Coordinates of C-alpha atoms and ligand atoms in Angstrom, one line a residue:
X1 CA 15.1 -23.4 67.5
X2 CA 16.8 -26.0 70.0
X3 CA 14.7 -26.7 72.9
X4 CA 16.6 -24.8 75.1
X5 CA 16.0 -21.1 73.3
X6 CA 14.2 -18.9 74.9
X7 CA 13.4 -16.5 72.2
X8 CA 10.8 -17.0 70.2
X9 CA 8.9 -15.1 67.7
X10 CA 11.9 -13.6 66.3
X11 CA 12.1 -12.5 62.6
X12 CA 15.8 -12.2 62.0
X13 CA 16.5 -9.3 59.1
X14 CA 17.5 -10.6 56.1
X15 CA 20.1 -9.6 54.6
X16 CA 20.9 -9.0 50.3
X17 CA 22.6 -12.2 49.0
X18 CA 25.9 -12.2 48.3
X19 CA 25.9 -14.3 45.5
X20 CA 28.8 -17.1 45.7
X21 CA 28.7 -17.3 41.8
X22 CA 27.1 -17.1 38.3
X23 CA 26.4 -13.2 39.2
X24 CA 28.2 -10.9 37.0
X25 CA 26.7 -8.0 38.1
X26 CA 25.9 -7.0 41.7
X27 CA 23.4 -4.4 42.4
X28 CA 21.4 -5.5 45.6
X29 CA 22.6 -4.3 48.5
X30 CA 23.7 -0.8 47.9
X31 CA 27.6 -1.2 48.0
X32 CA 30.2 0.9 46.5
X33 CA 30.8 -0.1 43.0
X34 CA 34.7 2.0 44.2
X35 CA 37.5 -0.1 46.0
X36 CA 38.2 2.4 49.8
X37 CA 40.2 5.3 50.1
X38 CA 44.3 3.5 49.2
X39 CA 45.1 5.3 52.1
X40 CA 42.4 3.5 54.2
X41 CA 44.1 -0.2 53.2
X42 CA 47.5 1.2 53.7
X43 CA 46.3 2.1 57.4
X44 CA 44.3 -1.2 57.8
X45 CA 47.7 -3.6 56.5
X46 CA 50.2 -1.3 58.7
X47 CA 47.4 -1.9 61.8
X48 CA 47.2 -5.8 61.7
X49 CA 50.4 -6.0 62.7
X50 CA 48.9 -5.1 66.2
X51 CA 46.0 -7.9 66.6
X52 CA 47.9 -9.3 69.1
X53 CA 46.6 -6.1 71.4
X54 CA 43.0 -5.1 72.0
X55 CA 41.2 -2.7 70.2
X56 CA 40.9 1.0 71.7
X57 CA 38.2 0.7 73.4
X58 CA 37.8 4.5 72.8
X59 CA 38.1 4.7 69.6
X60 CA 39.6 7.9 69.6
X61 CA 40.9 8.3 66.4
X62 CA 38.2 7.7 64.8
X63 CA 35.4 9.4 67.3
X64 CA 38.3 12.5 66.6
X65 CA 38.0 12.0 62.9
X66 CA 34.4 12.3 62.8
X67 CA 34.2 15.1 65.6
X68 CA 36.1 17.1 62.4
X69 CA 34.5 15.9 59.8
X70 CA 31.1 17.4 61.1
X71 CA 32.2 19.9 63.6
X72 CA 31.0 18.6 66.6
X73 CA 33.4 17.8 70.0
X74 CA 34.4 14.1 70.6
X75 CA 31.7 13.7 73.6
X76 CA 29.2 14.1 70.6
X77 CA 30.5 10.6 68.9
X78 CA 29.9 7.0 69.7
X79 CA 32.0 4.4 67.0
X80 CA 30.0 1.4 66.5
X81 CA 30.1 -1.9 64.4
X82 CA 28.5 -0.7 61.6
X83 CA 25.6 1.7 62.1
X84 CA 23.5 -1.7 62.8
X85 CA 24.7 -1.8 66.1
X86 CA 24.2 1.6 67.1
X87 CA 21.1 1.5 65.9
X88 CA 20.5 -1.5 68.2
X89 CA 21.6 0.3 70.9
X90 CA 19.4 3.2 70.1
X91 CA 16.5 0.8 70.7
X92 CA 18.2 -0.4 73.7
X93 CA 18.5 3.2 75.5
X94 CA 15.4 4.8 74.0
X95 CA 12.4 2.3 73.8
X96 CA 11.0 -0.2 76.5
X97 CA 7.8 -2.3 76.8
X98 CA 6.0 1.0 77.2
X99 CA 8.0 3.2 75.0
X100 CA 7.2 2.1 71.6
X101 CA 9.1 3.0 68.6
X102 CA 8.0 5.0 65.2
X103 CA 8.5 4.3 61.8
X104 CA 7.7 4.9 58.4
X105 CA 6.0 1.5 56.8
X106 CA 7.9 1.6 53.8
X107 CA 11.8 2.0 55.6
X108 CA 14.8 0.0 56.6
X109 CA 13.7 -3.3 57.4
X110 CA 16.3 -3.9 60.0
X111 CA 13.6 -1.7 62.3
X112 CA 11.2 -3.5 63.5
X113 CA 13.4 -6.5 63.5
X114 CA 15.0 -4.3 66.8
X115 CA 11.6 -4.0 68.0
X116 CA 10.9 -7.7 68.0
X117 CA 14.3 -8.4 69.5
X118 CA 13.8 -6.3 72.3
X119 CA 10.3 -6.9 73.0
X120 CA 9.6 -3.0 71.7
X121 CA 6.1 -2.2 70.5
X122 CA 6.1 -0.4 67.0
X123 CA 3.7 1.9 65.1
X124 CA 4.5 2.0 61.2
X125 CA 3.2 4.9 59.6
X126 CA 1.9 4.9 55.9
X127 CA 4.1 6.5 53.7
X128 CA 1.9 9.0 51.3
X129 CA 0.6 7.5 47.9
X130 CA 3.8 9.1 46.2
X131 CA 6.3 7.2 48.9
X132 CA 7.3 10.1 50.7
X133 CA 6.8 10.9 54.5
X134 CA 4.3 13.1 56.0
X135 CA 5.9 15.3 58.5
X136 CA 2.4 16.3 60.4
X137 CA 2.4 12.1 61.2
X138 CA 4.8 12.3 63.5
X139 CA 4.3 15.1 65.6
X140 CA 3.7 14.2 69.4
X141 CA 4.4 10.5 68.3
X142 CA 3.8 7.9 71.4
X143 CA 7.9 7.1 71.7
X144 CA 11.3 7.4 69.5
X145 CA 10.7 8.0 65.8
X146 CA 13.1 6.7 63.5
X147 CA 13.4 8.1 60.0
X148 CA 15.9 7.1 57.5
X149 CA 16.8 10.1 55.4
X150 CA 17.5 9.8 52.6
X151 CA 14.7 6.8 53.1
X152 CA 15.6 3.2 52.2
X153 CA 14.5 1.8 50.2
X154 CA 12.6 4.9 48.0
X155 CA 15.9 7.0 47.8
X156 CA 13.5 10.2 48.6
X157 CA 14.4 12.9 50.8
X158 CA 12.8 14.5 53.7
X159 CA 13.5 18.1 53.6
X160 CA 15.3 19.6 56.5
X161 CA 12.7 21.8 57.8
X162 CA 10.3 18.8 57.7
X163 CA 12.8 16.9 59.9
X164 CA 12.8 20.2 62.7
X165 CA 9.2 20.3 62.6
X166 CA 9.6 17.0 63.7
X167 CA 11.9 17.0 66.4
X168 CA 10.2 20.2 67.9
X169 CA 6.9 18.3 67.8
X170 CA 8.3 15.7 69.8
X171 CA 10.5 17.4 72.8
X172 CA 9.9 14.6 75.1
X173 CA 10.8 11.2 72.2
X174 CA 14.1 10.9 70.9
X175 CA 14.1 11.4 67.4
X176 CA 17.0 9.6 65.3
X177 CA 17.7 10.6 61.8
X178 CA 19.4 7.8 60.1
X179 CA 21.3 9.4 57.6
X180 CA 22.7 6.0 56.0
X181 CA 22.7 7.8 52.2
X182 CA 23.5 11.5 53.1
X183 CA 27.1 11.8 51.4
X184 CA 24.8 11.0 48.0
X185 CA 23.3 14.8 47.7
X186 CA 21.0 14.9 50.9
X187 CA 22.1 17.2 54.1
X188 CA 23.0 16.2 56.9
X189 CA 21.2 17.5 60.4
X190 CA 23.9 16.8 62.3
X191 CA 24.8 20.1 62.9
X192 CA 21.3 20.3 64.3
X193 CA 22.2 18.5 67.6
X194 CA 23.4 21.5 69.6
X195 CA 20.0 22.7 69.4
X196 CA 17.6 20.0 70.4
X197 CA 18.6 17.6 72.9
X198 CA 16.6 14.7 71.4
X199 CA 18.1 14.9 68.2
X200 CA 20.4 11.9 67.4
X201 CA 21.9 11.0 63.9
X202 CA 23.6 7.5 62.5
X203 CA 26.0 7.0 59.9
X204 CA 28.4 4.7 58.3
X205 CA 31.2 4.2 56.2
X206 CA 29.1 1.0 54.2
X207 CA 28.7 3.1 51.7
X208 CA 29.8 6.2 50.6
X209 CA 32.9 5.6 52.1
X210 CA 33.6 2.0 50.5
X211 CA 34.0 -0.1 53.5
X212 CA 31.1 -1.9 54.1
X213 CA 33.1 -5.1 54.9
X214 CA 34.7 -3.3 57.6
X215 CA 31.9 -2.8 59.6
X216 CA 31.9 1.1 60.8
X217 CA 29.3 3.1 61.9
X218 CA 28.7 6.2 64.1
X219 CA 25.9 8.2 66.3
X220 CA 26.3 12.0 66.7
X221 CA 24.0 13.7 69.1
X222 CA 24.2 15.4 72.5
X223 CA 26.5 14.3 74.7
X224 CA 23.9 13.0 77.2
X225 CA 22.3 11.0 74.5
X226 CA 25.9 9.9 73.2
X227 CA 27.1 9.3 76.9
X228 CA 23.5 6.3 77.3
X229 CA 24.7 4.8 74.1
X230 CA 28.1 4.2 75.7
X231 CA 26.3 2.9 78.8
X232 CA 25.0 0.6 76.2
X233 CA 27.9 -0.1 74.6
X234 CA 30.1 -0.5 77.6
X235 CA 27.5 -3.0 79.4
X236 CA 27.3 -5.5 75.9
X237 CA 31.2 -5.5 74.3
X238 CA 33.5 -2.3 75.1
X239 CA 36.2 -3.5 72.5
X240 CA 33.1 -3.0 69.8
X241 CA 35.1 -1.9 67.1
X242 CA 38.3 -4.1 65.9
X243 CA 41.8 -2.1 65.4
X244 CA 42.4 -2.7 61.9
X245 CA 38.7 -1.3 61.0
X246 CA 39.6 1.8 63.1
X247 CA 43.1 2.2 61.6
X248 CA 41.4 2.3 58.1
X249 CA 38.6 4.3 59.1
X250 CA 40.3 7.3 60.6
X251 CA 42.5 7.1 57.3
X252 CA 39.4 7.2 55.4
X253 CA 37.9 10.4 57.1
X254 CA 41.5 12.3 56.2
X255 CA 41.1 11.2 52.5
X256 CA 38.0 12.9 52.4
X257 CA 38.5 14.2 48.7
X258 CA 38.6 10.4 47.7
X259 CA 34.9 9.9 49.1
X260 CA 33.4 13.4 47.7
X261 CA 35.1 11.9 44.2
X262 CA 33.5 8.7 44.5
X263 CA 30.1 10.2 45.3
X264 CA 30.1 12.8 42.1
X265 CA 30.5 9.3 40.6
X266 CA 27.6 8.0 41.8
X267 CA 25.6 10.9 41.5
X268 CA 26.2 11.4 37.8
X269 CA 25.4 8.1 37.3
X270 CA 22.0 7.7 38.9
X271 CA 21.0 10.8 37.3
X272 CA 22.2 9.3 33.7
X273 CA 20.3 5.7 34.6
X274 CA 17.1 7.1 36.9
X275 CA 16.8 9.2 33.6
X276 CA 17.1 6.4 31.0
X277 CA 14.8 4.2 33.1
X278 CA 12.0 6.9 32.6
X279 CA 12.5 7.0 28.9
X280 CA 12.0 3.2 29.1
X281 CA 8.5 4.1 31.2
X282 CA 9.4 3.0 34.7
X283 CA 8.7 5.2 37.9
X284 CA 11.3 6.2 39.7
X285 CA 11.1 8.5 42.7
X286 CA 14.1 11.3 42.9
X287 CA 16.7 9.6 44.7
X288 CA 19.5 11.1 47.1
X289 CA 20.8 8.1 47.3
X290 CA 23.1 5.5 45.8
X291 CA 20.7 3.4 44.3
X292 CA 16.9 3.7 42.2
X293 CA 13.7 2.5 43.4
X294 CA 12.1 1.3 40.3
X295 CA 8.6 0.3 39.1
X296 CA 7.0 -0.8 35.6
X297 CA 3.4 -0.8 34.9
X298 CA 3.4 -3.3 32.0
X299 CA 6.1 -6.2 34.2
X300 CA 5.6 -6.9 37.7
X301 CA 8.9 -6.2 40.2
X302 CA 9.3 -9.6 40.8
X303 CA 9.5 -10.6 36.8
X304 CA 12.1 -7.6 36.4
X305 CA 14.2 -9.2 39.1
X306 CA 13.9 -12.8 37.9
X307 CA 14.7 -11.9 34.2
X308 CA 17.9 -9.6 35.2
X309 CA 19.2 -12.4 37.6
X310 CA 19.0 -14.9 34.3
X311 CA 21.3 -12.0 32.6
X312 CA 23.6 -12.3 35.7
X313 CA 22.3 -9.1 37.3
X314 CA 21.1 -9.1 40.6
X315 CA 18.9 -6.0 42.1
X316 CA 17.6 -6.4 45.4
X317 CA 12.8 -6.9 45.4
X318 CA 10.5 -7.0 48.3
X319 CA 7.8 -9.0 48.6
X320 CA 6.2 -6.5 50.8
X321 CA 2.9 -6.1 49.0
X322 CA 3.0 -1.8 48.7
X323 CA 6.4 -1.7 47.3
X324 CA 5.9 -5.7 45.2
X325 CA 6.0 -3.5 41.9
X326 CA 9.4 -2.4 42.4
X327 CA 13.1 -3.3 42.7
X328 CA 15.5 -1.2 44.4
X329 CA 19.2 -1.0 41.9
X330 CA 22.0 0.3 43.5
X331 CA 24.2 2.4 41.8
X332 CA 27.7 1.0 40.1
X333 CA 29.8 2.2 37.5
X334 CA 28.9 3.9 34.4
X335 CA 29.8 0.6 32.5
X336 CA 26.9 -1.5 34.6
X337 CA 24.7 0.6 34.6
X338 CA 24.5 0.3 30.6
X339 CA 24.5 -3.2 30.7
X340 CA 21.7 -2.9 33.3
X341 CA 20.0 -0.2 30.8
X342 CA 20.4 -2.8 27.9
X343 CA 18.8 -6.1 30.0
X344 CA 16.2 -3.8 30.8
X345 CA 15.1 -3.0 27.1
X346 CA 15.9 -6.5 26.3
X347 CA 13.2 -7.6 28.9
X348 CA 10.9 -5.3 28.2
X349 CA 11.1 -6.5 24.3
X350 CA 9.4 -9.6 25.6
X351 CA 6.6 -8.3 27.5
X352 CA 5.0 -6.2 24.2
Ligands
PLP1 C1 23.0 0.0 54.9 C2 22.1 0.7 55.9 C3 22.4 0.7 57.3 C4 23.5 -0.2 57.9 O1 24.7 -0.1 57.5 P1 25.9 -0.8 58.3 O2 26.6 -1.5 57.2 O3 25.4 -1.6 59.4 O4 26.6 0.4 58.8 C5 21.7 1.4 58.2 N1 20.6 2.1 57.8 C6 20.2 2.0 56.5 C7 18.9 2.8 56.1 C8 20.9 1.3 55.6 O5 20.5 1.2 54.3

C-alpha cells in the first residue's frame, strides 16, 4: 500500500487461477466446459463495429431479454457487470455501519470481502455438520442475509419453502438469493418477488450461459429495490455494461435452447462423476450445481489438489479450516471428467 492509500485492512477476494500454462485440464473456477450460444458471437462481432459510441446506458435489450426469460416487467431488472457488481451494489444500498450483513460461514467468499470494503459489519452463520443451511438461523436476522442457492462452494440446495420461511421471517432485512448455479437443476425464486418486497435475486451468464469473459450479470426484485440499485449504479459508472457484452447477451437469452442443452450436459455428467467419486469413497454432498464438492478420508484436500495439478489438472481448495478436506471440481466434458476419474484412482493407488 503506497503511503497515500487510505484503505486499509482490506482482504481483496481472490480469485481461481487462470493458469498461463502446463495445465491441461481446467476445473477451478466453475466455467463452462461449452464455447457461448454461436448466435451470442455472431451478435458480439456484428456489435464492435459500434465501440466508437457508448454503451446503452439502459441496457434495454438485455433488461428486456431477461424481463421474458423469467416473466417479470423491465422495472424488475438491473444489468450489471457480472453479478459481482450487483452484488456490490446490494451491499452498497442495503447494509451500513449499523446494518450488518448475514451469511452462511461456509459461502461465496467474495461476501465478506464487500463487507470489509464498505466498512459493513458481518455475522457468518455455521453451516450444519452436513454443510447445509439451517433456515430457523436466519429468521429475524440483525440486517440483509445473503444466501447463495445453490450454495458455493457445497453445490447443496436450500429448498424453496426454506428460502420463504426466510424472507417472511425477515420483513424488515432485504433478503438476496444469489442464484449463481440455478440453470444446473435448482429453482429459481424469482418469480417470488411480486410477493415480498424484500426479496431480491442475482444472476449471471458466467456460467450456464458460457460467457463468463463477458462479464454479465443481473438483479430481479421489486421495482423499489431494483430502482436503489440503479441509484447505485447511476452514482458509480452508468455505461456499466459495454455494448458488445450486451449485443451477445440479449442473443444469448433468445438461444435459450442452446443453454438448457448445455446444462443437461452438465447435469449428466456430475451425476456420472459425483457417482464415481463415491464408488472411489469420497463424500460428496448432492450438488445443483456445475461442479462437486469433494472430500476423502484417507488423503487430505490439499494432497488431492497438489497430486491432480502434477497430472495437469487443476480443481480449485480452500484453506479455510472446516472445508480444508475438500476440493471443489467443476464440471467439464464427459472426456475430463474420465481423465479426472482416472488421476483420482491413480492417486489414491499411492496413499494404500
Ligand atoms: C461465480 C459466482 C458469482 C459471480 O459471477 P460473475 O462472473 O461476477 O457474474 C456470484 N456468486 C457466486 C456464488 C458465484 O459462484
Amino acid at each position: 500500500m503506497s503511503r497515500f492509500c487510505r484503505r486499509e485492512g482490506l482482504e481483496p477476494y481472490v480469485p481461481g487461477e487462470q493458469p498461463k500454462g502446463g495445465i491441461l485440464i481446467k476445473l477451478n473456477t466453475n466455467e463452462s466446459p461449452f464455447p457461448p450460444s454461436p448466435k451470442a458471437l455472431e451478435a458480439a462481432s456484428a456489435a464492435a463495429g459500434n465501440l466508437r459510441l457508448y454503451s446503452d446506458p439502459e441496457c434495454a435489450s438485455v433488461r428486456e431479454g431477461l424481463a421474458r426469460t423469467y416473466s417479470v416487467s423491465p422495472e424488475n431488472v438491473l444489468v450489471s457487470n457480472g453479478s459481482d457488481e450487483a452484488l456490490n451494489f446490494a451491499f452498497m444500498a442495503f447494509c451500513s455501519a449499523d446494518a450488518p450483513a448475514v451469511f452462511p460461514d461456509i459461502t461465496y467468499g467474495f461476501y465478506p470481502v464487500f463487507c470489509r470494503l464498505h466498512s459493513v459489519q458481518y455475522r457468518e452463520i455455521p453451516l450444519r455438520e452436513d454443510l447445509s443451511i439451517d433456515p430457523d438461523d436466519y429468521i429475524d436476522a440483525p440486517g440483509m442475509v445473503v444466501i447463495a442457492n445453490p450454495n458455493a462452494p457445497t453445490g447443496i440446495e436450500l429448498p424453496r419453502d426454506a428460502i420463504e420461511k426466510i424472507i417472511r421471517g425477515n420483513r424488515n432485512n432485504v433478503v438476496l438469493i444469489d442464484e449463481a448455479y440455478v440453470d444446473f437443476g435448482g429453482r429459481s425464486c424469482a418469480d417470488l418477488i411480486y410477493e415480498y418486497d424484500n426479496l431480491l435475486v442475482i444472476g449471471t451468464f458466467s456460467k450456464s450461459r458460457s460467457l463468463a469473459g463477458a462479464r454479465l450479470g443481473f438483479a430481479i426484485g421489486p421495482a423499489e429495490l431494483i430502482a436503489d440499485l440503479d441509484r447505485i449504479r447511476n452514482s458509480t459508472n452508468p455505461y456499466n455494461v459495454n455494448s458488445v457484452t450486451l449485443a451477445c447477451g440479449a442473443a444469448a437469452l433468445e438461444d435459450s435452447s442452446y443453454m438448457a442443452e448445455c446444462c443437461r450436459t452438465v447435469i449428466k455428467n456430475r451425476e456420472y462423476t459425483a457417482s464415481r467419486l463415491r464408488d472411489m469413497g469420497f463424500f460428496v454432498p448432492e450438488s445443483k450445481a456445475n461442479f462437486v464438492f469433494a472430500s476423502h478420508p484417507r488423503i487430505s484436500g490439499e494432497e488431492v489438489y497438489r497430486k491432480l495439478r502434477e497430472r495437469g489438472i487443476l480443481v480449485r481448495h480452500f484453506s479455510k479450516e472446516r472445508i480444508r478436506d475438500f476440493n471443489r471440481i467443476t464440471i467439464g466434458t464427459m472426456e475430463q471428467m474420465e481423465k479426472l476419474i482416472s488421476a483420482l484412482n491413480d492417486i489414491l493407488e499411492t496413499v494404500k
